[in-house]
């Protein structure tokens, strides 16, 4: 199984390293042809305005949307979450509107440019997730099909899932955290082989573990 990492800009190499650490082949994706044969895709952090421009320039928008619509899992971190949001607060047009949320860019302002926080993410187990936030966005609205996976202590939403799309405000790949990538790989394996175990095995995300 191969999982792609959009490598137009930003912190893509760290995702390749995490994939390698969990025994999954990570492929740098720069052109539509690079998406062929992939079981899932990661949209890394970086700068979403630059990513928007490069996604347009290299014609990556339609093929990524098509991959997602076929059910392949997609994981966006930080700027990658902004790329996936159906709505960007402040009126910027959406980029690849695959996730029914509104995001606010740079939501923590200048004083709190970067910080780290321990997060409870029940679908990943009891051990907290160490989240690295760098000029991070937050989610200010979630659509009816969106599961909330994590909040900050003040209640702000920083991780969500809508069917095959996962997004985090923070960077798990910068903190030695591998569980989001493992979840993605599990979803990718199920996407590749939907028959296997269906009806017999519980889905990796149990509904009872997430907020709606
Ligand atoms: N602030 C960036 C943006 O708005 C995101 C930062 C990140 O990905 N670490 O695109």
XYZ file of N, CA and C and ligand atoms in Angstrom:
646
model
N 0.832 -1.197 0.000
C 0.000 0.000 0.000
C 0.874 1.258 0.000
N 0.471 2.229 -0.815
C 1.217 3.492 -0.857
C 0.299 4.635 -0.440
N 0.850 5.535 0.377
C 0.104 6.742 0.755
C 0.896 7.941 0.256
N 0.218 8.839 -0.436
C 0.879 10.015 -0.988
C 0.935 11.151 0.019
N 1.921 12.013 -0.153
C 2.008 13.247 0.634
C 2.178 14.381 -0.375
N 1.236 15.316 -0.389
C 1.334 16.444 -1.316
C 2.621 17.212 -0.997
N 3.489 17.322 -1.978
C 4.848 17.820 -1.731
C 5.125 19.078 -2.549
N 4.093 19.921 -2.688
C 4.273 21.167 -3.442
C 4.973 22.207 -2.593
N 4.795 22.110 -1.264
C 5.266 23.163 -0.358
C 5.040 22.668 1.056
N 5.831 23.180 2.001
C 5.537 22.943 3.415
C 6.205 21.706 4.000
N 5.621 21.236 5.113
C 6.255 20.218 5.958
C 5.877 18.811 5.512
N 6.242 18.447 4.269
C 5.822 17.136 3.761
C 6.763 16.014 4.168
N 8.051 16.333 4.304
C 9.026 15.248 4.515
C 8.792 14.551 5.856
N 8.324 15.312 6.847
C 8.069 14.724 8.169
C 6.969 13.658 8.085
N 5.989 13.885 7.216
C 4.937 12.869 7.057
C 5.498 11.605 6.411
N 6.381 11.797 5.435
C 7.008 10.625 4.797
C 7.745 9.810 5.867
N 8.423 10.516 6.777
C 9.171 9.824 7.839
C 8.235 9.048 8.765
N 7.096 9.660 9.139
C 6.162 8.941 10.021
C 5.621 7.708 9.304
N 5.272 7.873 8.020
C 4.759 6.710 7.275
C 5.797 5.591 7.268
N 7.040 5.965 7.026
C 8.104 4.952 7.017
C 8.182 4.270 8.383
N 8.064 5.072 9.446
C 8.172 4.521 10.812
C 7.075 3.497 11.097
N 5.918 3.629 10.452
C 4.843 2.650 10.694
C 4.792 1.605 9.577
N 5.806 1.592 8.723
C 5.909 0.533 7.720
C 5.048 0.742 6.494
N 4.729 2.002 6.192
C 3.920 2.310 5.003
C 4.778 3.110 4.036
N 4.685 2.780 2.745
C 5.445 3.532 1.754
C 4.783 4.893 1.514
N 5.545 5.959 1.727
C 5.045 7.309 1.467
C 5.614 7.820 0.148
N 4.744 8.431 -0.659
C 5.131 8.870 -1.996
C 4.945 10.382 -2.093
N 5.961 11.097 -2.510
C 5.827 12.543 -2.708
C 4.999 12.800 -3.964
N 3.983 13.647 -3.807
C 3.039 13.900 -4.899
C 3.188 15.344 -5.353
N 3.515 15.520 -6.625
C 3.654 16.877 -7.177
C 2.787 17.092 -8.414
N 2.472 16.010 -9.102
C 1.716 16.104 -10.347
C 0.551 15.119 -10.294
N -0.506 15.378 -11.078
C -1.653 14.474 -11.057
C -1.255 13.003 -11.251
N -0.276 12.743 -12.126
C 0.101 11.342 -12.381
C 0.650 10.661 -11.135
N 1.194 11.443 -10.208
C 1.735 10.849 -8.975
C 0.645 10.245 -8.086
N -0.621 10.609 -8.355
C -1.715 10.105 -7.508
C -2.115 8.677 -7.883
N -1.651 8.214 -9.055
C -2.065 6.884 -9.513
C -1.574 5.796 -8.572
N -2.473 4.908 -8.226
C -2.109 3.765 -7.392
C -2.003 4.077 -5.913
N -2.384 5.292 -5.504
C -2.307 5.625 -4.084
C -3.574 5.175 -3.348
N -3.393 4.764 -2.107
C -4.528 4.344 -1.280
C -5.000 5.438 -0.345
N -4.273 6.540 -0.274
C -4.652 7.647 0.597
C -3.695 8.799 0.354
N -4.031 9.960 0.931
C -3.227 11.153 0.669
C -3.166 12.032 1.914
N -1.986 12.600 2.162
C -1.809 13.557 3.265
C -1.561 14.940 2.673
N -2.267 15.934 3.193
C -2.031 17.331 2.826
C -1.311 17.966 4.008
N -0.054 18.353 3.851
C 0.758 18.764 5.003
C 0.487 20.209 5.427
N 1.177 20.621 6.492
C 1.163 22.020 6.881
C 2.099 22.823 6.004
N 1.967 24.127 6.119
C 2.767 25.029 5.297
C 2.049 26.360 5.244
N 1.777 26.829 4.059
C 1.110 28.117 3.902
C -0.001 27.919 2.873
N -1.236 28.070 3.340
C -2.346 27.648 2.485
C -2.512 28.534 1.254
N -2.127 29.800 1.345
C -2.233 30.672 0.166
C -1.276 30.198 -0.929
N -0.063 29.827 -0.524
C 0.911 29.289 -1.481
C 0.420 27.954 -2.025
N -0.120 27.126 -1.125
C -0.618 25.820 -1.591
C -1.742 25.992 -2.601
N -2.642 26.946 -2.324
C -3.735 27.204 -3.262
C -3.178 27.491 -4.661
N -2.152 28.377 -4.694
C -1.575 28.767 -5.976
C -0.933 27.573 -6.685
N -0.204 26.767 -5.917
C 0.513 25.648 -6.540
C -0.446 24.528 -6.955
N -1.499 24.311 -6.155
C -2.508 23.308 -6.523
C -3.144 23.710 -7.855
N -3.453 25.004 -7.999
C -4.013 25.504 -9.263
C -3.018 25.346 -10.398
N -1.790 25.783 -10.143
C -0.801 25.806 -11.220
C -0.540 24.412 -11.783
N -0.502 23.407 -10.900
C -0.162 22.054 -11.356
C -1.389 21.185 -11.608
N -2.568 21.810 -11.579
C -3.784 21.061 -11.917
C -4.078 19.929 -10.946
N -3.776 20.140 -9.663
C -3.936 19.065 -8.677
C -5.332 19.025 -8.065
N -6.112 20.104 -8.234
C -7.394 20.192 -7.525
C -8.365 19.074 -7.896
N -8.687 18.988 -9.192
C -9.680 17.992 -9.606
C -9.269 16.570 -9.293
N -8.013 16.179 -9.585
C -7.667 14.778 -9.281
C -7.670 14.450 -7.784
N -7.361 15.428 -6.923
C -7.426 15.129 -5.482
C -8.887 14.982 -5.054
N -9.748 15.881 -5.558
C -11.176 15.770 -5.228
C -11.716 14.422 -5.724
N -11.292 14.006 -6.916
C -11.766 12.718 -7.456
C -11.303 11.557 -6.572
N -10.058 11.608 -6.121
C -9.541 10.552 -5.229
C -10.378 10.475 -3.955
N -10.684 11.639 -3.385
C -11.487 11.677 -2.153
C -12.899 11.155 -2.408
N -13.471 11.530 -3.545
C -14.849 11.100 -3.850
C -14.915 9.587 -4.070
N -13.798 8.990 -4.485
C -13.766 7.519 -4.613
C -13.656 6.854 -3.247
N -13.472 7.643 -2.201
C -13.463 7.091 -0.848
C -12.082 6.893 -0.255
N -11.030 7.278 -0.970
C -9.682 7.147 -0.400
C -9.552 8.112 0.779
N -8.918 7.680 1.868
C -8.797 8.586 3.010
C -7.806 9.716 2.742
N -8.154 10.893 3.235
C -7.337 12.093 3.074
C -7.131 12.681 4.463
N -5.904 13.069 4.778
C -5.587 13.623 6.101
C -4.899 14.970 5.894
N -5.506 16.037 6.410
C -4.915 17.372 6.301
C -4.448 17.867 7.657
N -3.205 18.346 7.723
C -2.701 18.937 8.970
C -2.475 20.427 8.743
N -2.997 21.233 9.657
C -2.760 22.673 9.683
C -3.127 23.323 8.346
N -2.191 23.793 7.549
C -2.575 24.371 6.254
C -3.373 23.354 5.434
N -3.055 22.074 5.598
C -3.806 21.017 4.901
C -5.269 20.996 5.312
N -5.543 21.340 6.567
C -6.925 21.435 7.027
C -7.630 22.616 6.350
N -6.902 23.720 6.194
C -7.476 24.899 5.524
C -7.795 24.548 4.067
N -6.895 23.786 3.429
C -7.101 23.384 2.031
C -8.397 22.578 1.889
N -8.729 21.783 2.919
C -9.894 20.888 2.827
C -11.217 21.552 3.216
N -11.148 22.700 3.897
C -12.358 23.286 4.486
C -13.314 23.813 3.418
N -14.597 23.549 3.631
C -15.600 24.072 2.695
C -15.710 25.595 2.800
N -15.370 26.116 3.981
C -15.499 27.560 4.194
C -14.281 28.083 4.957
N -13.705 29.195 4.490
C -12.591 29.838 5.187
C -13.120 31.173 5.690
N -13.058 31.383 7.014
C -13.609 32.613 7.589
C -12.901 33.821 6.980
N -13.654 34.883 6.744
C -13.064 36.091 6.190
C -13.294 36.234 4.700
N -13.882 35.215 4.085
C -14.327 35.373 2.707
C -13.409 34.852 1.615
N -12.245 34.286 1.990
C -11.427 33.649 0.939
C -12.216 32.491 0.338
N -12.116 32.269 -0.963
C -12.815 31.100 -1.516
C -12.174 29.801 -1.020
N -12.969 28.723 -0.924
C -12.383 27.451 -0.505
C -11.416 26.926 -1.562
N -10.574 25.965 -1.163
C -9.556 25.430 -2.077
C -10.024 24.070 -2.621
N -10.094 23.062 -1.763
C -10.635 21.753 -2.174
C -11.740 21.416 -1.169
N -12.937 21.924 -1.373
C -13.941 21.891 -0.296
C -14.512 20.498 -0.040
N -13.723 19.673 0.629
C -14.109 18.279 0.866
C -14.627 18.039 2.279
N -14.479 19.025 3.161
C -14.787 18.829 4.575
C -15.744 19.945 4.996
N -16.908 19.535 5.537
C -17.963 20.515 5.810
C -17.706 21.238 7.139
N -16.705 22.099 7.113
C -16.373 22.907 8.301
C -16.048 24.325 7.841
N -16.072 25.245 8.825
C -15.514 26.579 8.609
C -14.231 26.656 9.421
N -13.149 27.135 8.806
C -11.892 27.318 9.547
C -11.556 28.801 9.628
N -10.907 29.127 10.736
C -10.373 30.480 10.902
C -8.860 30.335 10.877
N -8.224 30.985 9.919
C -6.758 30.900 9.812
C -6.095 31.689 10.928
N -4.902 31.277 11.305
C -4.077 31.992 12.290
C -4.911 32.407 13.504
N -5.638 31.437 14.047
C -6.674 31.745 15.029
C -6.122 32.125 16.397
N -4.849 31.935 16.623
C -4.300 32.183 17.959
C -3.548 33.505 18.056
N -3.513 34.237 16.970
C -2.944 35.584 17.010
C -1.442 35.587 17.210
N -0.869 36.767 17.295
C 0.584 36.900 17.325
C 1.201 36.453 18.646
N 0.501 36.721 19.772
C 1.067 36.361 21.075
C 1.320 34.868 21.170
N 0.434 34.109 20.557
C 0.498 32.665 20.701
C 0.742 32.041 19.328
N 1.750 32.551 18.659
C 2.113 32.091 17.332
C 2.224 30.571 17.276
N 2.989 30.028 18.234
C 3.215 28.589 18.287
C 3.094 28.128 19.727
N 2.518 26.966 19.932
C 2.450 26.386 21.271
C 2.197 24.893 21.135
N 2.351 24.225 22.279
C 2.115 22.782 22.290
C 1.066 22.476 23.347
N 0.291 21.450 23.127
C -0.766 21.117 24.087
C -1.003 19.617 24.086
N -1.372 19.101 25.257
C -1.780 17.699 25.379
C -3.274 17.632 25.078
N -3.638 16.747 24.195
C -5.031 16.682 23.758
C -5.608 15.296 24.002
N -6.852 15.291 24.419
C -7.557 14.017 24.524
C -8.183 13.713 23.165
N -7.823 12.568 22.592
C -8.386 12.175 21.301
C -8.922 10.746 21.476
N -10.162 10.618 21.961
C -10.658 9.288 22.358
C -10.518 8.212 21.283
N -10.693 8.540 19.996
C -10.596 7.453 18.999
C -9.181 6.898 18.889
N -8.186 7.607 19.426
C -6.808 7.104 19.360
C -6.384 6.431 20.664
N -7.297 6.338 21.611
C -6.963 5.654 22.870
C -6.785 6.642 24.018
N -6.378 6.097 25.169
C -6.315 6.902 26.394
C -5.105 7.823 26.449
N -4.013 7.390 25.845
C -2.777 8.180 25.872
C -3.015 9.513 25.140
N -2.771 10.666 25.811
C -3.045 11.936 25.118
C -2.139 12.140 23.896
N -2.615 12.985 23.003
C -1.834 13.363 21.815
C -1.104 14.662 22.138
N 0.182 14.694 21.836
C 0.950 15.920 22.004
C 0.834 16.710 20.699
N 0.126 17.823 20.760
C -0.121 18.592 19.539
C 0.812 19.789 19.440
N 1.434 19.950 18.280
C 2.272 21.116 18.014
C 1.458 22.049 17.108
N 1.198 23.260 17.610
C 0.389 24.239 16.871
C 1.314 25.342 16.369
N 1.317 25.578 15.065
C 2.175 26.612 14.473
C 1.298 27.507 13.597
N 1.084 28.740 14.053
C 0.176 29.650 13.329
C -1.065 28.876 12.843
N -1.671 28.221 13.821
C -2.660 27.190 13.497
C -4.052 27.770 13.284
N -4.832 27.083 12.471
C -6.250 27.429 12.331
C -7.077 26.720 13.410
N -8.302 27.194 13.645
C -9.274 26.395 14.407
C -10.541 26.252 13.577
N -11.357 25.291 13.993
C -12.626 25.047 13.321
C -13.720 25.770 14.106
N -14.468 26.617 13.416
C -15.486 27.413 14.097
C -16.906 26.922 13.794
N -17.031 25.996 12.837
C -18.350 25.419 12.534
C -18.119 24.020 11.999
N -18.970 23.077 12.428
C -18.905 21.742 11.838
C -20.268 21.392 11.271
N -20.277 20.780 10.106
C -21.527 20.332 9.490
C -22.060 19.099 10.197
N -23.301 18.703 9.863
C -23.968 17.607 10.591
C -23.265 16.252 10.456
N -22.477 16.047 9.411
C -21.828 14.741 9.226
C -20.425 14.701 9.820
N -20.013 15.779 10.462
C -18.621 15.891 10.925
C -18.511 15.453 12.386
N -17.607 14.531 12.651
C -17.310 14.100 14.022
C -16.186 14.959 14.579
N -16.363 15.412 15.820
C -15.308 16.187 16.484
C -14.398 15.205 17.219
N -13.125 15.209 16.873
C -12.180 14.251 17.462
C -11.411 14.848 18.639
N -11.205 16.171 18.653
C -10.442 16.778 19.754
C -10.767 18.257 19.861
N -10.697 18.706 21.125
C -10.860 20.130 21.431
C -9.734 20.563 22.340
N -9.430 21.835 22.323
C -8.548 22.405 23.342
C -9.333 22.516 24.652
N -8.623 22.809 25.743
C -9.297 22.947 27.043
C -10.383 24.017 27.003
N -10.185 25.049 26.171
C -11.189 26.117 26.102
C -12.362 25.760 25.183
N -12.369 24.546 24.660
C -13.506 24.088 23.867
C -13.327 24.234 22.371
N -12.268 24.927 21.958
C -12.125 25.123 20.509
C -11.773 23.805 19.804
N -12.353 23.619 18.630
C -12.247 22.338 17.911
C -10.963 22.322 17.086
N -10.150 21.267 17.297
C -8.846 21.205 16.616
C -8.600 19.891 15.867
N -9.566 18.986 15.879
C -9.432 17.770 15.057
C -10.828 17.252 14.733
N -11.031 16.860 13.482
C -12.354 16.401 13.035
C -12.195 15.274 12.020
N -13.328 14.615 11.812
C -13.379 13.599 10.758
C -14.759 13.626 10.117
N -14.783 13.604 8.807
C -16.038 13.430 8.062
C -15.827 12.279 7.090
N -16.414 11.125 7.432
C -16.194 9.900 6.643
C -14.700 9.676 6.383
N -14.249 9.803 5.134
C -12.854 9.463 4.802
C -11.903 10.659 4.928
N -12.379 11.777 5.436
C -11.532 12.971 5.525
C -11.231 13.264 6.999
N -9.945 13.371 7.329
C -9.525 13.707 8.703
C -8.731 15.005 8.621
N -8.888 15.862 9.622
C -8.096 17.095 9.628
C -7.755 17.498 11.051
N -6.521 17.992 11.225
C -6.082 18.492 12.531
C -5.501 19.897 12.360
N -5.766 20.753 13.365
C -5.175 22.099 13.379
C -3.682 22.041 13.629
N -3.267 20.956 14.300
C -1.894 20.836 14.799
C -1.121 19.840 13.939
N 0.157 19.691 14.298
C 1.073 18.826 13.542
C 1.425 17.595 14.380
N 0.743 16.473 14.202
C 1.160 15.270 14.943
C 2.527 14.773 14.481
N 2.854 15.039 13.221
C 4.099 14.498 12.638
C 5.341 15.177 13.210
N 5.167 16.312 13.906
C 6.329 16.996 14.484
C 6.538 16.595 15.937
N 5.710 15.690 16.440
C 5.771 15.343 17.859
C 5.978 13.846 18.067
N 6.407 13.155 17.027
C 6.613 11.713 17.170
C 5.312 10.947 17.352
N 4.200 11.567 17.000
C 2.887 10.940 17.141
C 2.598 10.154 15.863
N 2.305 8.868 15.996
C 2.068 8.059 14.790
C 0.615 7.589 14.667
N -0.217 7.845 15.682
C -1.536 7.188 15.667
C -2.475 7.727 14.591
N -2.378 9.019 14.258
C -3.234 9.515 13.160
C -2.839 8.838 11.842
N -1.533 8.656 11.644
C -1.081 8.015 10.410
C -1.483 6.538 10.380
N -1.464 5.902 11.561
C -1.932 4.507 11.623
C -3.414 4.416 11.287
N -4.198 5.374 11.826
C -5.627 5.397 11.516
C -5.833 5.571 10.010
N -5.074 6.480 9.420
C -5.171 6.709 7.972
C -4.836 5.428 7.208
N -3.778 4.743 7.640
C -3.362 3.511 6.959
C -4.441 2.433 7.102
N -5.077 2.356 8.269
C -6.165 1.382 8.460
C -7.326 1.701 7.524
N -7.672 2.996 7.443
C -8.758 3.403 6.542
C -8.380 3.132 5.087
N -7.111 3.349 4.747
C -6.655 3.118 3.367
C -6.745 1.634 3.028
N -6.372 0.773 3.979
C -6.443 -0.675 3.737
C -7.897 -1.091 3.536
N -8.795 -0.517 4.322
C -10.221 -0.840 4.169
C -10.767 -0.334 2.839
N -10.253 0.825 2.418
C -10.688 1.371 1.132
C -10.222 0.458 -0.012
N -8.978 -0.051 0.123
C -8.442 -0.933 -0.916
C -9.186 -2.253 -0.979
N -9.639 -2.718 0.175
C -10.233 -4.050 0.253
C -11.493 -3.985 1.103
N -12.553 -3.354 0.561
C -13.737 -3.092 1.390
C -14.447 -4.361 1.835
N -14.269 -5.456 1.080
C -14.965 -6.694 1.436
C -14.421 -7.319 2.696
N -13.135 -7.146 2.891
C -12.461 -7.867 3.965
C -13.060 -7.530 5.330
N -13.658 -8.559 5.928
C -14.149 -8.383 7.284
C -15.420 -7.570 7.410
N -15.972 -7.112 6.293
C -17.127 -6.224 6.460
C -18.275 -6.988 7.095
N -18.893 -6.346 8.026
C -19.969 -6.992 8.746
C -19.481 -7.846 9.905
N -18.215 -8.141 9.942
C -17.696 -8.967 11.039
C -16.811 -8.178 11.986
N -16.120 -7.193 11.421
C -15.136 -6.462 12.229
C -15.669 -5.084 12.565
N -15.467 -4.608 13.782
C -15.941 -3.243 14.056
C -15.137 -2.226 13.249
N -15.809 -1.176 12.839
C -15.112 -0.111 12.132
C -14.104 0.531 13.083
N -12.938 0.987 12.576
C -11.933 1.556 13.475
C -12.427 2.745 14.304
N -13.356 3.506 13.786
C -13.939 4.577 14.603
C -15.299 4.106 15.089
N -15.395 3.863 16.368
C -16.714 3.531 16.909
C -17.461 4.827 17.164
N -18.704 4.873 16.750
C -19.474 6.120 16.857
C -19.518 6.611 18.297
N -19.561 5.679 19.230
C -19.721 6.067 20.627
C -18.506 6.835 21.137
N -17.388 6.767 20.417
C -16.172 7.405 20.904
C -16.034 8.852 20.459
N -16.933 9.304 19.627
C -16.761 10.660 19.107
C -17.989 11.501 19.411
N -17.758 12.786 19.499
C -18.870 13.721 19.623
C -19.462 13.922 18.249
N -20.659 14.383 18.201
C -21.252 14.756 16.914
C -21.380 16.269 16.851
N -0.871 29.835 8.989
C -0.812 28.921 7.889
C -1.929 29.219 6.889
O -2.815 29.951 7.167
C -0.872 27.481 8.367
C 0.324 27.175 9.236
C 0.765 25.730 9.249
O 0.428 24.949 8.375
N 1.598 25.399 10.195
O -1.933 28.695 5.822
